[in-house]
XYZ file of C-alpha atoms in Angstrom:
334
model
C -2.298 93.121 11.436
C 1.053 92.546 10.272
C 2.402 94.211 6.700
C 0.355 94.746 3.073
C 2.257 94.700 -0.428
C 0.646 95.436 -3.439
C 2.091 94.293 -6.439
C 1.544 96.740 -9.923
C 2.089 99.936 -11.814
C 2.855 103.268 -11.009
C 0.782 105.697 -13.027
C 0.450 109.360 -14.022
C -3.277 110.345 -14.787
C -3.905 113.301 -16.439
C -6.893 114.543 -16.465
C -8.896 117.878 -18.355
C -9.875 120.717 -15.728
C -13.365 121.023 -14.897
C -14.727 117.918 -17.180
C -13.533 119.353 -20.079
C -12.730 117.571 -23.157
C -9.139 116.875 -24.879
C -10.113 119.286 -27.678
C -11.340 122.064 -25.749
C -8.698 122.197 -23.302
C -5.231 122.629 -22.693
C -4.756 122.724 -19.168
C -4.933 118.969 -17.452
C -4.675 117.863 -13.972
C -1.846 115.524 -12.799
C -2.503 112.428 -10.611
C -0.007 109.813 -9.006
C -2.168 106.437 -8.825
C -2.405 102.899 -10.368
C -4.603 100.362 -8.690
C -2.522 98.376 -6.619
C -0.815 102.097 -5.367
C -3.925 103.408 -4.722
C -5.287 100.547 -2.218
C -1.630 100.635 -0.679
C -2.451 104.739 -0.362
C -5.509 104.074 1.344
C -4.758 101.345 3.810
C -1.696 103.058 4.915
C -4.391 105.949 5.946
C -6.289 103.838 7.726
C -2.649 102.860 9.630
C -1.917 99.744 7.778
C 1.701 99.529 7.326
C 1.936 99.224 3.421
C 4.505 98.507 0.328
C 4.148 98.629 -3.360
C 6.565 96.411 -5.276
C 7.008 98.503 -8.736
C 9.634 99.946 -10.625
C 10.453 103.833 -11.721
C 12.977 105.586 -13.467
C 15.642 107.463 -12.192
C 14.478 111.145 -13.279
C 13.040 114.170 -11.188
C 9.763 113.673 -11.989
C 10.382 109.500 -10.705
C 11.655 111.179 -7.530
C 8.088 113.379 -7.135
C 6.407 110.653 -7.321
C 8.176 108.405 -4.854
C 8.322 111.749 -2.662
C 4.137 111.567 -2.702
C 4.018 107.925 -1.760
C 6.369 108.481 1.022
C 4.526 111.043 1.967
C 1.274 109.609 2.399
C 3.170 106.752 4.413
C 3.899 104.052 1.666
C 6.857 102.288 2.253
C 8.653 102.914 -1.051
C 11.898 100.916 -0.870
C 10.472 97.610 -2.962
C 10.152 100.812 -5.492
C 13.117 99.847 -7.973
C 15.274 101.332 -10.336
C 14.383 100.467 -13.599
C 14.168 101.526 -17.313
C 13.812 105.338 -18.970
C 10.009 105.917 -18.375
C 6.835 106.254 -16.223
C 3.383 105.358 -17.668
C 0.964 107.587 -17.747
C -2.605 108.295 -19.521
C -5.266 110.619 -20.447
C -8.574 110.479 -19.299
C -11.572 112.401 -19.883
C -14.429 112.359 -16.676
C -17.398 111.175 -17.741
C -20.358 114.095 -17.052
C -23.984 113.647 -17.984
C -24.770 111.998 -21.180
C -20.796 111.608 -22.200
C -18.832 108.763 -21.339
C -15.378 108.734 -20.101
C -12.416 108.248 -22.284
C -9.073 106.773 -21.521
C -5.838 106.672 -23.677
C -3.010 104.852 -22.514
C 0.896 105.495 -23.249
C 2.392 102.542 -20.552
C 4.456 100.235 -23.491
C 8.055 99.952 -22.873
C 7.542 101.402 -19.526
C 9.644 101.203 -16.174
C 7.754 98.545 -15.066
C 7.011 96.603 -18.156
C 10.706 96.142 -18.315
C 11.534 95.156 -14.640
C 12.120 91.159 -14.390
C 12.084 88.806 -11.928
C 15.913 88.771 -12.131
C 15.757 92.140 -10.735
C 13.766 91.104 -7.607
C 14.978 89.696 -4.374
C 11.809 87.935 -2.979
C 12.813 87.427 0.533
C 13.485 91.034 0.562
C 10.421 92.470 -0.452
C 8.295 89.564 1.696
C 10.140 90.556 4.827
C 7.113 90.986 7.342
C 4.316 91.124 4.706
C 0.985 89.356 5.610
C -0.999 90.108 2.838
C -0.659 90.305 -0.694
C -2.609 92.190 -3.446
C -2.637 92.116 -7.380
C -5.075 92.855 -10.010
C -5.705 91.537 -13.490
C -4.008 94.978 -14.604
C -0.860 94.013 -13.901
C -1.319 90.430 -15.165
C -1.814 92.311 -18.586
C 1.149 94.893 -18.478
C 3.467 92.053 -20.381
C 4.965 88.976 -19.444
C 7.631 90.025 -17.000
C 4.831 91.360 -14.572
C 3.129 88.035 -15.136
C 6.237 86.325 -13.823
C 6.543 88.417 -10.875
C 3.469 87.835 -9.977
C 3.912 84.397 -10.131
C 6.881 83.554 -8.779
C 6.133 85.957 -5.957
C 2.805 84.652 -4.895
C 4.052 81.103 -5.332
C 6.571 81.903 -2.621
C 4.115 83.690 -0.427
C 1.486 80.764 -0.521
C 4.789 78.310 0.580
C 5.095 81.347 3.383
C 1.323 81.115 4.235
C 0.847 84.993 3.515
C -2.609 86.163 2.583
C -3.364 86.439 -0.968
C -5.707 88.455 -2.785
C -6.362 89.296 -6.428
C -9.113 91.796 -8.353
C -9.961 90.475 -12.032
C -9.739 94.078 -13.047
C -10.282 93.853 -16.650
C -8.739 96.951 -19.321
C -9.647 95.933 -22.692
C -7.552 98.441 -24.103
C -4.247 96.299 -22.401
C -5.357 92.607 -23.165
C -8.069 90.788 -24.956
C -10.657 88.968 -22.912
C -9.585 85.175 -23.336
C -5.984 86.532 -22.740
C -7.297 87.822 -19.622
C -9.567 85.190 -18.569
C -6.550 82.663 -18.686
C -3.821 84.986 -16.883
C -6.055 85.312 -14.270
C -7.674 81.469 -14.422
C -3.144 80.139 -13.792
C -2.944 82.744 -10.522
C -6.094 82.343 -9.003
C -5.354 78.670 -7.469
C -2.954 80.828 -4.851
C -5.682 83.347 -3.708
C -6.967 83.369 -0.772
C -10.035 86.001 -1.883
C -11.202 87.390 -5.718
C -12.491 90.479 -6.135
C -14.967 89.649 -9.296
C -16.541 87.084 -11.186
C -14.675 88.152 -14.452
C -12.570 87.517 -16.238
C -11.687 83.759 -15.319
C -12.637 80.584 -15.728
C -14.794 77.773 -14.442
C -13.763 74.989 -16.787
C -12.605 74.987 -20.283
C -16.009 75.985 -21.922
C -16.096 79.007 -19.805
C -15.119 81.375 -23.089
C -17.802 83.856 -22.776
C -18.732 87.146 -20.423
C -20.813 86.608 -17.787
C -24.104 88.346 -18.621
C -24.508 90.826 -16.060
C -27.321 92.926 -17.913
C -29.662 90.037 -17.731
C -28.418 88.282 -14.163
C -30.350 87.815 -11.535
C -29.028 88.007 -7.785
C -29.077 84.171 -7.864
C -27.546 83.735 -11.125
C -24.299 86.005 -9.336
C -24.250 83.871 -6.330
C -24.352 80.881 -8.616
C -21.435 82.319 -10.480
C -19.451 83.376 -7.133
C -20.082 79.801 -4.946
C -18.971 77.407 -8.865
C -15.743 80.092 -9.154
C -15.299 79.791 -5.119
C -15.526 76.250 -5.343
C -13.185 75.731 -8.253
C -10.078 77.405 -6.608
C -10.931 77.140 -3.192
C -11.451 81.065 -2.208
C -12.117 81.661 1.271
C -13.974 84.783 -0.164
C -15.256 85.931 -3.430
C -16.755 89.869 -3.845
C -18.871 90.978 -6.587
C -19.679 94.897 -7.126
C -22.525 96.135 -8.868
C -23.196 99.702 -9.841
C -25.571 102.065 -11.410
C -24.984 105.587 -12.797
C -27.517 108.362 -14.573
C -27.204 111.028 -16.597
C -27.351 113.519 -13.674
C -24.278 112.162 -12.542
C -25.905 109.651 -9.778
C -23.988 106.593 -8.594
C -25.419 103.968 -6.678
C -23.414 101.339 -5.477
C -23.460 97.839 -3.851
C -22.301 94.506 -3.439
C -22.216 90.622 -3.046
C -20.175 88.489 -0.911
C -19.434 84.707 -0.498
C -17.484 83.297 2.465
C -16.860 79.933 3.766
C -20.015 79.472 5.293
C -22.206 82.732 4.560
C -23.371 84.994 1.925
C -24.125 88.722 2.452
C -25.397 91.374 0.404
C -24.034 95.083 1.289
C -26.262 98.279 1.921
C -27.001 100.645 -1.247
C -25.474 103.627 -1.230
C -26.295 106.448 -3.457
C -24.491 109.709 -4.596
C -23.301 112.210 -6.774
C -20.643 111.896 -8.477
C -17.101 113.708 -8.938
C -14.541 111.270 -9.724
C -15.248 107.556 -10.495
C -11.316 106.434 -10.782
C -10.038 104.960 -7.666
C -13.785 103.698 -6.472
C -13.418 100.278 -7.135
C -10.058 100.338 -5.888
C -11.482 101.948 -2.168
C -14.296 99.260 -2.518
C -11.007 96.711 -2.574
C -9.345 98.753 0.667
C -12.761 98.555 2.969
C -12.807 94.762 2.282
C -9.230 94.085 3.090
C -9.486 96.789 6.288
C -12.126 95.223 7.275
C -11.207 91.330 6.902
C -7.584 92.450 8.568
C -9.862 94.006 11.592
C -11.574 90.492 12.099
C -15.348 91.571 10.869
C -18.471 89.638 9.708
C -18.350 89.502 6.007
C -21.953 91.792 5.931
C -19.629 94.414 8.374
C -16.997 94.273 5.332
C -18.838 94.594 2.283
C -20.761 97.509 3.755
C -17.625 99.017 4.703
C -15.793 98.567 1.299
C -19.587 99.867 -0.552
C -19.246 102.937 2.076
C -15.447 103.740 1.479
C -16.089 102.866 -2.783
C -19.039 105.444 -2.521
C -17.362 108.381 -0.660
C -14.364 108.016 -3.054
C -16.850 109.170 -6.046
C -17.168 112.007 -4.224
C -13.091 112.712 -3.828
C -10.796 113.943 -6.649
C -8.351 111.958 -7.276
C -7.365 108.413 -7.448
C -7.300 107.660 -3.734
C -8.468 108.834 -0.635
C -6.681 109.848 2.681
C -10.020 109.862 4.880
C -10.294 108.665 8.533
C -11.818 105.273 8.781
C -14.774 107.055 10.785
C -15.440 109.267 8.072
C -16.106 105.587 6.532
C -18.216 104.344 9.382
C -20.520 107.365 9.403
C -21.730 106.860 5.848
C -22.828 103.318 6.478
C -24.618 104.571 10.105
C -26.284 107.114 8.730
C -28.045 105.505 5.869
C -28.522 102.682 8.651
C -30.465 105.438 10.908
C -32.541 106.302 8.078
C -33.686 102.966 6.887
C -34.940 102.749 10.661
């Protein structure tokens, strides 16, 4: 299956105990994570030999964190040496009728800073196969853009796999910035995760409606952006949460010559951070194990689902523990 690098931030979450609010509470949790980190932290679970390229400071608390990657078998050594400081935010859980809240402190941080300069590219694409970045890092600041860039440009020359998730933080970038960072990668993907933000064609300035959208109009959506850069595969998530803390999720897919629609999956919720990241995993796992696109979304809907129900912002679960979600919903639709 060959080697995975993700390409992004490494975070520290911190989070109030027991749903709490900031102003009620002075005792948080503490959370390594970041989205590309956190699908490198699952595959390698699921014994996918993974890397993170990134950059840390050279502190105690830099040397923790590198110590918990290692740990849960992430190749750390495209981890570089960069800069005074690790970014980190706050984050209140969502819990009945209140929303979440996240505030962000990641400006002049370690990897903000790092440059292409600072990167040797046939180093870090030694054995790699597959390569993953999200809109997230596209929005950190124009040095991660670069990276990006230049990296993935020699990695489509190298024929390595390329994906990219249009995560979208509005709090990091506005949405035209983001639609057109993500609109100049996408021609060197090989799959997108999301139908926003990006671009069809120059009049494609406003978000897709989802509220209003039927199933078709998504497909419609998926098979014009799959079209315009040549995807093998585009994945669309949907989701649905209530007051009592319910989440239901599922998803679309679009291959090269089939469409699938994943399995709903209901539960209750504990943590939502890191779903949409294990949605990302079960796709890749599953693509990298040779199954039908229907086997994959159901897979990455199964792994996105359990992770709601971990603390956290990954999971290190056995694939099975995956598998059995999806078969038993499958027995009782029978």
């Amino acid at each position: 299956m060959g080697k995975f690098l993700s390409i992004g931030e490494i975070l520290i979450r911190f989070t109030p105990k027991n749903f709490d609010v900031y102003g009620n509470s002075n005792e948080f949790e503490c959370f390594y994570g970041g989205s590309e980190a956190n699908i490198s932290s699952i595959l390698s679970a699921w014994d996918i030999e993974t890397s993170i390229l990134s950059a840390l400071p050279d502190n105690e608390i830099a040397k923790t964190v590198k110590r918990y990657f290692r740990g849960v078998g992430v190749d750390i050594k495209n981890i570089l040496t960069k800069g005074e400081k690790i970014g980190y935010y706050f984050l209140e859980r969502s819990s009945g009728v209140r929303n979440s809240s996240v505030i962000y402190d990641r400006k002049h941080s370690s990897f903000s800073e790092l440059s292409i300069e600072d990167i040797d590219i046939n180093k870090v694409l030694e054995g790699v196969t597959w390569i993953h970045f999200s809109g997230i890092t596209l929005a950190v600041g124009e040095n991660s853009r670069e990276i990006v860039k230049e990296v993935v440009k020699e990695a489509k020359r190298r024929n390595i796999f390329i994906s990219m998730d249009l995560n979208f933080r509005s709090k990091m970038a506005t949405f035209m910035e983001a639609k057109n960072y993500a609109t100049e990668l996408a021609p060197f993907a090989d799959i997108c995760f999301g139908i926003e933000p990006i671009m069809v064609d120059d009049k494609d300035i406003t978000m897709f409606d989802r509220e209003t959208s039927t199933k078709e109009d998504i497909f419609k959506r998926m098979k014009e952006l799959k079209e315009k850069f040549g995807f093998k595969y585009i994945f669309h998530t949907e989701r649905e949460n209530d007051k009592e803390d319910n989440n239901t999720y599922y998803a679309y897919a679009l291959g090269e010559e089939e469409k699938a629609e994943s399995v709903k999956l209901t539960t209750k919720m504990l943590e939502r951070v890191g779903s949409g990241d294990a949605f990302v995993s079960g796709v890749i796992y599953s693509i990298m194990k040779e199954k039908t696109l229907k086997e994959a979304i159901d897979f990455g809907v199964a792994a996105a689902t359990l992770k709601c129900t971990i603390k956290g912002d990954s999971m290190l679960v056995d694939p099975k523990d995956v598998e059995k979600i999806i078969g038993e919903k499958n027995s009782i639709e029978r």
